[in-house]
Coordinates of C-alpha atoms in Angstrom, one line a residue:
X1 CA -24.8 -32.4 21.8
X2 CA -27.4 -29.9 20.5
X3 CA -29.5 -29.9 17.4
X4 CA -27.5 -27.8 14.8
X5 CA -29.4 -25.8 12.2
X6 CA -27.9 -25.9 8.7
X7 CA -27.2 -22.4 7.3
X8 CA -29.9 -21.4 4.8
X9 CA -33.6 -20.7 4.4
X10 CA -34.8 -24.0 5.6
X11 CA -35.5 -25.2 9.2
X12 CA -33.1 -28.2 8.6
X13 CA -31.2 -29.6 11.6
X14 CA -28.5 -32.2 12.0
X15 CA -27.8 -34.1 15.2
X16 CA -26.4 -37.2 16.8
X17 CA -28.5 -39.7 18.8
X18 CA -28.0 -37.9 22.1
X19 CA -29.7 -34.7 21.1
X20 CA -32.9 -36.6 20.3
X21 CA -33.2 -37.5 24.0
X22 CA -34.1 -33.8 24.7
X23 CA -37.7 -34.1 23.7
X24 CA -38.5 -30.6 24.9
X25 CA -36.1 -29.1 22.4
X26 CA -37.7 -31.0 19.6
X27 CA -41.0 -29.5 20.5
X28 CA -39.7 -26.0 20.9
X29 CA -38.1 -26.0 17.5
X30 CA -41.3 -27.2 15.9
X31 CA -39.8 -30.4 14.6
X32 CA -42.3 -32.3 12.4
X33 CA -40.1 -34.8 10.5
X34 CA -37.2 -37.0 11.7
X35 CA -35.0 -38.8 9.3
X36 CA -32.9 -41.5 11.1
X37 CA -29.8 -43.0 9.5
X38 CA -29.4 -45.1 12.7
X39 CA -32.3 -47.0 14.2
X40 CA -33.5 -45.0 17.2
X41 CA -36.0 -47.6 18.4
X42 CA -34.2 -48.3 21.7
X43 CA -33.9 -44.6 22.5
X44 CA -35.5 -43.0 25.6
X45 CA -35.7 -39.4 26.5
X46 CA -34.7 -37.9 29.9
X47 CA -38.3 -38.6 31.1
X48 CA -37.6 -42.3 30.4
X49 CA -40.2 -42.4 27.7
X50 CA -39.4 -44.7 24.8
X51 CA -38.8 -43.2 21.3
X52 CA -42.0 -44.6 19.9
X53 CA -44.0 -42.8 22.6
X54 CA -42.5 -39.3 22.6
X55 CA -41.9 -39.3 18.8
X56 CA -45.3 -40.5 17.9
X57 CA -46.4 -37.2 16.4
X58 CA -43.4 -36.9 14.1
X59 CA -43.3 -38.1 10.5
X60 CA -40.4 -40.6 10.6
X61 CA -38.2 -42.4 8.1
X62 CA -35.6 -44.9 9.1
X63 CA -32.7 -45.7 6.8
X64 CA -30.6 -48.0 8.9
X65 CA -27.2 -48.0 7.2
X66 CA -23.7 -48.7 8.6
X67 CA -21.1 -45.9 8.6
X68 CA -18.5 -47.7 6.5
X69 CA -17.0 -46.7 3.1
X70 CA -18.6 -49.6 1.2
X71 CA -22.1 -49.0 2.4
X72 CA -24.5 -48.2 -0.5
X73 CA -25.9 -44.8 0.6
X74 CA -26.4 -43.7 -3.0
X75 CA -29.4 -46.0 -3.6
X76 CA -31.1 -44.4 -0.5
X77 CA -30.6 -40.8 -1.5
X78 CA -33.8 -40.2 -3.6
X79 CA -36.1 -41.4 -0.8
X80 CA -34.1 -39.5 1.8
X81 CA -34.1 -36.2 -0.1
X82 CA -37.8 -36.6 -1.0
X83 CA -38.6 -37.0 2.7
X84 CA -36.7 -33.9 3.7
X85 CA -38.2 -31.9 0.8
X86 CA -41.7 -33.0 1.8
X87 CA -41.1 -32.0 5.4
X88 CA -39.8 -28.5 4.5
X89 CA -42.5 -27.9 1.9
X90 CA -45.4 -27.9 4.4
X91 CA -47.6 -24.9 5.0
X92 CA -46.9 -23.2 8.3
X93 CA -44.0 -23.9 10.6
X94 CA -42.2 -27.1 10.1
X95 CA -38.7 -28.4 10.8
X96 CA -36.7 -31.5 9.8
X97 CA -34.1 -33.3 11.8
X98 CA -31.6 -35.6 10.1
X99 CA -29.6 -37.7 12.6
X100 CA -27.3 -40.7 12.8
X101 CA -25.3 -41.9 15.8
X102 CA -22.8 -39.1 16.1
X103 CA -24.1 -36.5 13.5
X104 CA -20.9 -36.5 11.6
X105 CA -21.0 -38.8 8.6
X106 CA -24.3 -40.5 7.6
X107 CA -26.6 -37.6 8.5
X108 CA -24.2 -35.0 7.0
X109 CA -24.0 -37.0 3.8
X110 CA -27.8 -37.0 3.4
X111 CA -28.0 -33.3 4.1
X112 CA -25.3 -32.6 1.5
X113 CA -27.4 -34.7 -1.0
X114 CA -30.4 -32.5 -0.2
X115 CA -28.5 -29.3 -0.6
X116 CA -27.0 -30.3 -3.9
X117 CA -30.5 -31.2 -5.2
X118 CA -32.3 -28.1 -3.7
X119 CA -29.6 -25.4 -4.4
X120 CA -27.4 -26.6 -7.3
X121 CA -26.5 -23.0 -8.3
X122 CA -25.0 -22.5 -4.8
X123 CA -22.5 -25.3 -5.3
X124 CA -21.6 -25.2 -9.0
X125 CA -17.8 -24.5 -8.8
X126 CA -18.1 -22.8 -12.2
X127 CA -20.4 -20.2 -10.6
X128 CA -19.2 -20.1 -6.9
X129 CA -15.6 -19.8 -5.9
X130 CA -14.5 -22.3 -3.2
X131 CA -13.6 -19.5 -0.8
X132 CA -17.3 -18.5 -0.6
X133 CA -17.7 -21.1 2.2
X134 CA -14.2 -20.9 3.5
X135 CA -13.5 -24.3 1.9
X136 CA -10.8 -26.5 3.2
X137 CA -10.6 -29.7 1.1
X138 CA -11.8 -32.7 3.1
X139 CA -9.7 -35.9 3.1
X140 CA -9.9 -37.7 -0.3
X141 CA -11.1 -34.7 -2.3
X142 CA -8.8 -33.1 -4.8
X143 CA -8.4 -29.4 -4.5
X144 CA -8.7 -28.7 -8.2
X145 CA -8.0 -25.0 -9.1
X146 CA -11.2 -22.9 -9.6
X147 CA -11.7 -22.2 -13.3
X148 CA -14.8 -20.0 -13.7
X149 CA -16.3 -19.9 -17.2
X150 CA -16.9 -16.7 -19.2
X151 CA -19.8 -16.4 -21.5
X152 CA -20.4 -20.1 -21.1
X153 CA -17.5 -21.1 -23.2
X154 CA -15.5 -22.8 -20.4
X155 CA -18.4 -24.4 -18.5
X156 CA -17.5 -27.9 -17.4
X157 CA -19.9 -30.9 -17.2
X158 CA -21.1 -32.3 -13.9
X159 CA -18.6 -35.2 -13.8
X160 CA -15.7 -32.6 -13.9
X161 CA -17.2 -30.5 -11.2
X162 CA -18.6 -33.2 -8.9
X163 CA -15.8 -33.3 -6.3
X164 CA -15.7 -29.6 -5.9
X165 CA -19.5 -29.3 -5.7
X166 CA -19.6 -31.8 -2.9
X167 CA -16.7 -30.1 -1.1
X168 CA -18.5 -26.8 -1.3
X169 CA -21.7 -28.2 0.2
X170 CA -19.6 -29.8 3.0
X171 CA -18.0 -26.5 3.6
X172 CA -21.4 -24.9 4.1
X173 CA -22.5 -27.5 6.5
X174 CA -19.2 -27.1 8.5
X175 CA -20.0 -23.4 9.1
X176 CA -22.5 -24.5 11.7
X177 CA -21.3 -28.1 12.2
X178 CA -17.5 -28.1 12.2
X179 CA -17.3 -31.8 13.2
X180 CA -19.0 -32.8 9.9
X181 CA -16.9 -35.5 8.3
X182 CA -18.5 -38.0 5.9
X183 CA -16.4 -41.1 5.2
X184 CA -14.5 -41.3 2.0
X185 CA -17.0 -43.8 0.4
X186 CA -19.9 -41.5 1.0
X187 CA -18.0 -38.5 -0.5
X188 CA -17.4 -40.5 -3.6
X189 CA -21.1 -41.5 -3.8
X190 CA -22.2 -37.8 -3.3
X191 CA -20.0 -36.9 -6.3
X192 CA -21.8 -39.5 -8.3
X193 CA -25.1 -38.0 -7.1
X194 CA -24.1 -34.6 -8.4
X195 CA -22.8 -36.1 -11.6
X196 CA -26.1 -37.8 -12.3
X197 CA -28.0 -34.6 -11.7
X198 CA -29.6 -35.7 -8.3
X199 CA -32.2 -37.9 -10.1
X200 CA -35.5 -39.2 -8.7
X201 CA -34.5 -42.7 -9.9
X202 CA -30.9 -43.7 -9.2
X203 CA -31.1 -47.4 -9.8
X204 CA -31.8 -47.2 -13.5
X205 CA -29.2 -44.4 -14.2
X206 CA -26.2 -45.6 -16.3
X207 CA -23.7 -43.9 -13.9
X208 CA -25.2 -45.8 -10.9
X209 CA -25.3 -49.1 -12.8
X210 CA -21.7 -48.7 -13.9
X211 CA -20.6 -47.9 -10.3
X212 CA -22.7 -50.8 -8.9
X213 CA -21.1 -53.2 -11.4
X214 CA -17.6 -52.1 -10.4
X215 CA -18.5 -52.9 -6.8
X216 CA -19.6 -56.4 -8.0
X217 CA -16.3 -56.9 -9.8
X218 CA -14.4 -55.8 -6.7
X219 CA -16.4 -58.3 -4.5
X220 CA -15.7 -61.1 -7.0
X221 CA -12.0 -60.4 -7.3
X222 CA -11.7 -60.2 -3.6
X223 CA -12.6 -64.0 -3.4
X224 CA -10.4 -64.8 -6.4
X225 CA -13.1 -65.1 -9.0
X226 CA -14.1 -63.3 -12.3
X227 CA -17.4 -61.5 -12.1
X228 CA -20.5 -63.7 -12.6
X229 CA -22.3 -61.0 -14.5
X230 CA -20.9 -59.1 -17.5
X231 CA -21.6 -55.5 -18.3
X232 CA -20.9 -54.1 -21.7
X233 CA -20.7 -50.3 -21.9
X234 CA -21.5 -50.1 -25.7
X235 CA -24.7 -52.1 -25.1
X236 CA -25.7 -49.8 -22.3
X237 CA -25.1 -46.7 -24.4
X238 CA -27.1 -48.2 -27.2
X239 CA -30.0 -49.0 -25.0
X240 CA -30.0 -45.5 -23.4
X241 CA -29.4 -43.6 -26.7
X242 CA -32.8 -42.0 -26.5
X243 CA -31.9 -40.4 -23.1
X244 CA -30.9 -36.8 -22.9
X245 CA -27.2 -36.2 -23.2
X246 CA -25.3 -35.2 -20.1
X247 CA -25.0 -31.6 -19.3
X248 CA -21.9 -29.6 -20.2
X249 CA -19.9 -29.0 -23.4
X250 CA -19.1 -31.8 -25.8
X251 CA -15.6 -32.1 -27.4
X252 CA -15.3 -31.1 -31.0
X253 CA -13.8 -34.5 -31.8
X254 CA -13.3 -37.9 -30.2
X255 CA -10.6 -40.5 -30.4
X256 CA -11.3 -43.7 -32.4
X257 CA -9.1 -46.8 -32.1
X258 CA -8.8 -49.3 -35.0
X259 CA -7.0 -52.6 -35.3
X260 CA -3.7 -51.8 -37.0
X261 CA -3.9 -54.9 -39.1
X262 CA -7.5 -55.0 -40.4
X263 CA -8.7 -51.4 -39.5
X264 CA -11.7 -52.8 -37.6
X265 CA -13.0 -50.1 -35.1
X266 CA -12.4 -51.4 -31.5
X267 CA -13.4 -48.4 -29.3
X268 CA -14.3 -44.7 -29.6
X269 CA -15.3 -41.7 -27.6
X270 CA -16.5 -42.3 -24.1
X271 CA -15.7 -46.1 -24.4
X272 CA -12.1 -45.1 -24.0
X273 CA -11.1 -44.5 -20.3
X274 CA -8.8 -41.8 -19.0
X275 CA -6.3 -42.6 -16.3
X276 CA -4.0 -40.4 -14.2
X277 CA -0.3 -40.9 -14.5
X278 CA 1.4 -41.6 -11.2
X279 CA 4.4 -39.5 -12.3
X280 CA 4.8 -36.6 -14.7
X281 CA 5.8 -37.8 -18.2
X282 CA 6.1 -36.5 -21.7
X283 CA 5.8 -39.9 -23.3
X284 CA 2.4 -41.2 -24.3
X285 CA 1.1 -44.2 -22.3
X286 CA 1.7 -47.5 -24.1
X287 CA -1.9 -48.6 -23.3
X288 CA -5.4 -47.4 -24.1
X289 CA -7.8 -48.5 -21.3
X290 CA -11.3 -49.1 -22.4
X291 CA -14.7 -50.1 -20.9
X292 CA -15.9 -53.7 -21.2
X293 CA -17.2 -54.0 -24.8
X294 CA -19.5 -56.5 -26.4
X295 CA -16.9 -57.7 -28.9
X296 CA -15.0 -59.0 -25.9
X297 CA -18.0 -61.3 -24.9
X298 CA -16.5 -64.6 -26.0
X299 CA -13.3 -64.1 -24.1
X300 CA -14.8 -62.6 -21.0
X301 CA -17.5 -65.4 -20.8
X302 CA -14.6 -67.9 -20.2
X303 CA -14.7 -66.8 -16.5
X304 CA -10.9 -66.1 -16.3
X305 CA -9.4 -63.5 -14.1
X306 CA -7.0 -62.4 -16.8
X307 CA -6.4 -63.1 -20.5
X308 CA -5.8 -61.7 -24.0
X309 CA -8.1 -59.5 -26.1
X310 CA -8.1 -60.4 -29.9
X311 CA -9.6 -58.4 -32.8
X312 CA -13.3 -59.3 -33.3
X313 CA -12.8 -59.6 -37.0
X314 CA -12.9 -63.3 -37.8
X315 CA -10.5 -62.8 -40.6
X316 CA -8.0 -61.1 -38.4
X317 CA -7.9 -62.4 -34.8
X318 CA -4.8 -60.4 -34.0
X319 CA -4.0 -59.9 -30.3
X320 CA -4.7 -56.3 -29.6
X321 CA -4.5 -56.1 -25.8
X322 CA -5.2 -57.9 -22.5
X323 CA -7.4 -57.7 -19.5
X324 CA -7.2 -58.4 -15.8
X325 CA -10.2 -58.0 -13.5
X326 CA -7.9 -57.3 -10.6
X327 CA -6.6 -54.3 -12.5
X328 CA -3.6 -53.3 -14.7
X329 CA -0.8 -50.8 -14.0
X330 CA 0.2 -48.7 -17.0
X331 CA 3.9 -48.0 -17.6
X332 CA 3.1 -44.4 -16.6
X333 CA 2.3 -45.7 -13.1
X334 CA -1.5 -45.3 -13.4
X335 CA -3.6 -48.1 -12.0
X336 CA -7.0 -49.0 -13.6
X337 CA -9.5 -51.5 -12.1
X338 CA -10.8 -53.5 -13.8
X339 CA -8.1 -53.3 -16.4
X340 CA -9.0 -53.8 -20.1
X341 CA -6.2 -52.5 -22.2
X342 CA -5.5 -52.1 -25.9
X343 CA -1.9 -51.8 -26.8
X344 CA -1.0 -48.5 -28.5
X345 CA 1.4 -50.4 -30.8
X346 CA -1.4 -52.7 -32.0
X347 CA -4.0 -50.0 -32.8
X348 CA -4.2 -46.9 -35.0
X349 CA -5.6 -43.7 -33.6
X350 CA -7.7 -41.2 -35.4
X351 CA -9.9 -38.2 -34.6
X352 CA -13.5 -38.1 -35.7
X353 CA -16.5 -35.7 -35.1
X354 CA -17.9 -36.2 -31.7
X355 CA -20.8 -38.8 -31.8
X356 CA -24.0 -38.2 -29.9
X357 CA -25.1 -41.7 -29.4
X358 CA -23.8 -45.3 -29.3
X359 CA -25.5 -45.9 -32.6
X360 CA -22.7 -43.9 -34.2
X361 CA -20.4 -46.6 -32.8
X362 CA -22.4 -49.2 -34.6
X363 CA -22.0 -47.4 -37.9
X364 CA -18.3 -47.2 -37.3
X365 CA -18.1 -51.0 -37.1
X366 CA -18.6 -51.8 -33.4
X367 CA -20.8 -54.8 -33.5
X368 CA -23.8 -55.0 -31.2
X369 CA -25.6 -58.1 -30.0
X370 CA -28.8 -59.3 -31.8
X371 CA -31.8 -57.0 -31.1
X372 CA -29.6 -54.0 -30.4
X373 CA -29.0 -52.6 -33.8
X374 CA -26.6 -55.3 -35.0
X375 CA -25.3 -54.9 -38.5

């Protein structure tokens, strides 16, 4: 299988392991950098020279990762993209090869990550219609209708455009590499990569930390245990309140949930999750799903897989919902994991001006732990 050039201005190639055996082709193409998503140390060319001998003049980076859905490719993307960019930013002729075993999933995923970082304007679905790259939605990616904005009034944020942006980049790769097919887990991670803005530091980004924590929860639940580490979204928002807000428009107002009995604020804004109904319905869902919040600490620290959530007001203590780390199914058919639910019948809903930081939640009555702006 030959080295395949990715359409665009860069000398960027994708391949499987077999193509690397043709060392003469590597030389003819002026390859200077090789990024391996599969360890090529045992490889020999058709002259029977070992890889370390005939590739000694290449700049090389090995990220040995398994092509399975739960492999953490996301944490490797900054280093991989930086390596590709450095290789293509050299004076004079240079070329970069990205390969894995078959040249279909791991290598393609990293190339997509580079394209999203290098040419974001080419893959913003608010700017580029899906048909531009003869897009056919890959497995696991929703084919959301294209809704281009006019005069910037309908521009969506990166979370809303993530799946389409990744699908557009994959469509571009498939123009020269029709067999490209990243696994479902890698596609989800690439959507997060776009949502985060393709940052230099993934590990400290709140979106990554939230995703990594969800993986921890899933691993714990799989062995019948509650997570050993707790993550509270309101604390995270408070600690990162000095960070720039995410790109895209903000809603004019946000939902706030109060205890129906004592009026204590329980959750607001982005602390309230959305979930998709399994079946169309005109009735409101009987539950509000929320992120893990610091007022739940006492209950969640018990280490139970499931339990009740009570109002944090010491003078109230009314049961306002329940939780299950394995997940909860709403009456509408939607499934949320982990499931932390506030019953609609136990809370009052009201609209408020959109807040800009978690500190606004503190002023509304959401208590923070000591040292984090606690009232």
